[in-house]
mmCIF file of C-alpha atoms in Angstrom:
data_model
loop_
_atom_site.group_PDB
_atom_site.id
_atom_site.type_symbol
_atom_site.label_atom_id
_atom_site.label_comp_id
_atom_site.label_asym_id
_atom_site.label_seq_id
_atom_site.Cartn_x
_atom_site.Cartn_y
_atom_site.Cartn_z
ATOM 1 C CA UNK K 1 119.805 141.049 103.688
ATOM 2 C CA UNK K 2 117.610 139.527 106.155
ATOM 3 C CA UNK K 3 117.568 135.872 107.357
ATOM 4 C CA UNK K 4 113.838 135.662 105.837
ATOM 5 C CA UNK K 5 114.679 136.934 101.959
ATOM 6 C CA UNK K 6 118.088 134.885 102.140
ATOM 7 C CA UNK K 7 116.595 131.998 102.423
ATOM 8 C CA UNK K 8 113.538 133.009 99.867
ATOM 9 C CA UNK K 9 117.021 133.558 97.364
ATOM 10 C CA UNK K 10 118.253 130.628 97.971
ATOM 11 C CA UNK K 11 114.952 128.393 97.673
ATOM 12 C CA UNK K 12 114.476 130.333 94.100
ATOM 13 C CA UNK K 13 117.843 129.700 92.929
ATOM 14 C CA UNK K 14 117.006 125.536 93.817
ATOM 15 C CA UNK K 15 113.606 125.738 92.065
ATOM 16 C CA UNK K 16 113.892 124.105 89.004
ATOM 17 C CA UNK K 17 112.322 125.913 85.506
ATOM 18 C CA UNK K 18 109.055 123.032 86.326
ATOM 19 C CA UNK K 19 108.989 123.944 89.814
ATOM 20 C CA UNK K 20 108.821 127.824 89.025
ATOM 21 C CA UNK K 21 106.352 127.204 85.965
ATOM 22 C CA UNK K 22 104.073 125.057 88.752
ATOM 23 C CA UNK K 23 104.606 128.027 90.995
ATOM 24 C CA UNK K 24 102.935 130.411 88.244
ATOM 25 C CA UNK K 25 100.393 127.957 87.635
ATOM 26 C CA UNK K 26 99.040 128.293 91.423
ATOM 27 C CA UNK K 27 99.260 131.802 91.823
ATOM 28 C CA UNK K 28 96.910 132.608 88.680
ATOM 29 C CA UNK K 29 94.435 129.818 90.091
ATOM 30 C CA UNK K 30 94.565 131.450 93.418
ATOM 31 C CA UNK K 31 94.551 135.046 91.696
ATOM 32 C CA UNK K 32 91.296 133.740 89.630
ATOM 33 C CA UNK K 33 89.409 133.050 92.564
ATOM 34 C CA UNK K 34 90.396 135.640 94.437
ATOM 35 C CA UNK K 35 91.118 138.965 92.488
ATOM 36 C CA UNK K 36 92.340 141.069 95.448
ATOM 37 C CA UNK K 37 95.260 143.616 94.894
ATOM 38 C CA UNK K 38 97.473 141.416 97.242
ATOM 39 C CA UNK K 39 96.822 138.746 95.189
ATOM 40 C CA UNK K 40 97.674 140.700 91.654
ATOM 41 C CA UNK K 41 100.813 141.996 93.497
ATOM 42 C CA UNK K 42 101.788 138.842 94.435
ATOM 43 C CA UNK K 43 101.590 137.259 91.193
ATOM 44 C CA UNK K 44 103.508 140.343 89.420
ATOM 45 C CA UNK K 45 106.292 139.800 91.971
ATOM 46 C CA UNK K 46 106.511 135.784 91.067
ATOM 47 C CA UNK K 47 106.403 136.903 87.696
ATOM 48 C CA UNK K 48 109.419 139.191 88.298
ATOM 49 C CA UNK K 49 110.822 137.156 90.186
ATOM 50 C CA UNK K 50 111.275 134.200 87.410
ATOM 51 C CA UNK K 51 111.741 136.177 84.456
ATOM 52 C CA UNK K 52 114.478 134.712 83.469
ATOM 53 C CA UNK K 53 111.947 131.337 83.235
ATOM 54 C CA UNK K 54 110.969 130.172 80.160
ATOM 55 C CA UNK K 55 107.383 129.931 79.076
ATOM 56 C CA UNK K 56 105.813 128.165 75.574
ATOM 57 C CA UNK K 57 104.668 130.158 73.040
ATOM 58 C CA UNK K 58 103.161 129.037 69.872
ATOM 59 C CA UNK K 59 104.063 130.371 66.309
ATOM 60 C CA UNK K 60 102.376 130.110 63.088
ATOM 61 C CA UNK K 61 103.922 130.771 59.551
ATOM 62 C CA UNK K 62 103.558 133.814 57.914
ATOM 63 C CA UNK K 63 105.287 136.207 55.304
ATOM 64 C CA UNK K 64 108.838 135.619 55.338
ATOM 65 C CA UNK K 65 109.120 133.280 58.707
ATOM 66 C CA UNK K 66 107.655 132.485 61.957
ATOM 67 C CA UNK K 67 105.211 134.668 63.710
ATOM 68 C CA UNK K 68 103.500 135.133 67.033
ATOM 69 C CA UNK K 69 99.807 134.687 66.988
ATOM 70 C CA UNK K 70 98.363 137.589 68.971
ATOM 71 C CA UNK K 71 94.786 135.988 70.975
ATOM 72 C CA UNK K 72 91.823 138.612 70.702
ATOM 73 C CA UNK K 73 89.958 138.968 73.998
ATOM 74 C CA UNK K 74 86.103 139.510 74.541
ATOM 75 C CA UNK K 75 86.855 142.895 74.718
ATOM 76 C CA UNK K 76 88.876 143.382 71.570
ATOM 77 C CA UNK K 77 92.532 143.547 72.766
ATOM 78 C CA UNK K 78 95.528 141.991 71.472
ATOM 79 C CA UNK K 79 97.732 139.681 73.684
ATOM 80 C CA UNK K 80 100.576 137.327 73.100
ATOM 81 C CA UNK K 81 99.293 133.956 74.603
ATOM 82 C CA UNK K 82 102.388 131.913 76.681
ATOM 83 C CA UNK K 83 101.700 128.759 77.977
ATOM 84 C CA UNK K 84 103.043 126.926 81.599
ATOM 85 C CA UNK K 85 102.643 123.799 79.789
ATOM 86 C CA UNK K 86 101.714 121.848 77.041
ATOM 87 C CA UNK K 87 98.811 120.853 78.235
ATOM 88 C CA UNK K 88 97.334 124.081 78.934
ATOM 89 C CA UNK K 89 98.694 124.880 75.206
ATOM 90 C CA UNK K 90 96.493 122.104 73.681
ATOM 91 C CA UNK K 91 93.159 123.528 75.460
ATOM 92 C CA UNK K 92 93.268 125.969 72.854
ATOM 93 C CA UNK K 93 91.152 125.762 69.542
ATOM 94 C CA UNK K 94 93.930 124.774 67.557
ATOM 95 C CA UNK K 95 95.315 121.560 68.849
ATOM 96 C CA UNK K 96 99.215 121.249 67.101
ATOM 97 C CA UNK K 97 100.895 124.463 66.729
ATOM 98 C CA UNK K 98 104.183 125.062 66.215
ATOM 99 C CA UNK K 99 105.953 126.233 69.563
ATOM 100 C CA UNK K 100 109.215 127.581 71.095
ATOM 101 C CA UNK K 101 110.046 128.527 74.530
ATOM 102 C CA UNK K 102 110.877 132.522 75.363
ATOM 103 C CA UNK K 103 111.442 133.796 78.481
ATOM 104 C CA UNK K 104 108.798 136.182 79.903
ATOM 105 C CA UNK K 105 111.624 139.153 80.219
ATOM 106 C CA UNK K 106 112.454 138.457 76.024
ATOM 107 C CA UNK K 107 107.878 138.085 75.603
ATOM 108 C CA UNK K 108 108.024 141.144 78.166
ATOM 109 C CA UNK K 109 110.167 143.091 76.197
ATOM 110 C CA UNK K 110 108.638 142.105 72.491
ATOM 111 C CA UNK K 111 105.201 143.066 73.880
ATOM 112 C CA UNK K 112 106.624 146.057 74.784
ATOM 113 C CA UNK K 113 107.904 146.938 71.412
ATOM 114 C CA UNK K 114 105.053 145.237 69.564
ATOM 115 C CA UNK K 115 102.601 147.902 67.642
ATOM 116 C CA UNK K 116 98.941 147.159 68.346
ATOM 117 C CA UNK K 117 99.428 144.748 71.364
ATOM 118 C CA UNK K 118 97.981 144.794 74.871
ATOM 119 C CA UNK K 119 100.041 142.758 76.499
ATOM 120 C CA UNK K 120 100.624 139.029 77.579
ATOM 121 C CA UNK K 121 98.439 136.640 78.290
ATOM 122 C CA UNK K 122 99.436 133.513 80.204
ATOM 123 C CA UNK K 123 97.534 130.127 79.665
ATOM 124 C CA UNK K 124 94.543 132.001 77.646
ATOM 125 C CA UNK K 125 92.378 129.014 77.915
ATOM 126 C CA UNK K 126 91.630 128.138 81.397
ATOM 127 C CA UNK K 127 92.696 129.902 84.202
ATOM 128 C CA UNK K 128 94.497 132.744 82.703
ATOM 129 C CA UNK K 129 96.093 136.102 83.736
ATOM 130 C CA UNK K 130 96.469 139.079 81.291
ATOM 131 C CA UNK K 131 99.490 141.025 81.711
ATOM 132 C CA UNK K 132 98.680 144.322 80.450
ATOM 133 C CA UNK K 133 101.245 146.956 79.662
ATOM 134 C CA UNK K 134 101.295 149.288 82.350
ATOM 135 C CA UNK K 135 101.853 145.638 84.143
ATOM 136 C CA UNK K 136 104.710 144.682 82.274
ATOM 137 C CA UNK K 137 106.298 147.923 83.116
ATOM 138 C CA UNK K 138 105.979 147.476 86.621
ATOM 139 C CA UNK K 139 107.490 143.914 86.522
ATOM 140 C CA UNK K 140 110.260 145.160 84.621
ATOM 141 C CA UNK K 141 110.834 148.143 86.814
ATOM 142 C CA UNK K 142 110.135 150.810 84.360
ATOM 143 C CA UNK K 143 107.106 152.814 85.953
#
């Protein structure tokens, strides 16, 4: 291992779940105003990077139990909304929700296995970044 990604290990493994969730926050804001491949790369390798990271996601009740609310885009796809915080959370039409925290490799892996879903979506309300699929794949090293 090379001085350079030693030291990148280390600095991850100090991060703290807020720092990490901060870090996320930036590189969609960067990634929204700049849509470049490097930038989409970049953000997929944060995002594999801090898997293990937990993320909000809100629930509502439903037959039998607790159930994700897929968000409809524009374009008529299906995504499970996670949230960096709950603030971007409450910029959503529905102000209190019900919420737990998943990690994205558990949301990863339920989207994965979810009939008649797209993907994630992380903070749908502002500056967001859809995780398709074919994405999540990649993250999780399955392409």
């Amino acid at each position: 291992m090379d001085k350079n990604n030693e030291k990148e290990t280390s600095n991850v493994l100090e991060m703290t779940d807020k720092d990490k969730l901060k870090a996320i926050e930036k590189a969609i804001a960067d990634l929204n105003e700049d849509t470049s491949y490097e930038n989409v790369a970049y953000t997929l390798t944060l995002l594999r990077k801090y898997m293990t990271t937990e993320l909000i996601v809100a629930v509502r009740g439903g037959n039998g139990g607790l159930q994700l609310a897929p968000v409809k885009t524009s374009d008529d796809q299906k995504f499970f909304a996670m949230f960096t915080s709950f603030d971007e959370q409450l910029k959503g039409p529905t102000k209190v929700q019900s919420t737990y925290e998943v990690s994205l490799e558990k949301m990863f892996e339920f989207a994965l296995n979810s009939e008649g879903i797209d993907g994630i979506i992380i903070n749908p309300w502002d500056k967001s970044f859809r995780v398709n699929l074919q994405m999540i794949k990649i993250v999780l090293g399955r392409n």
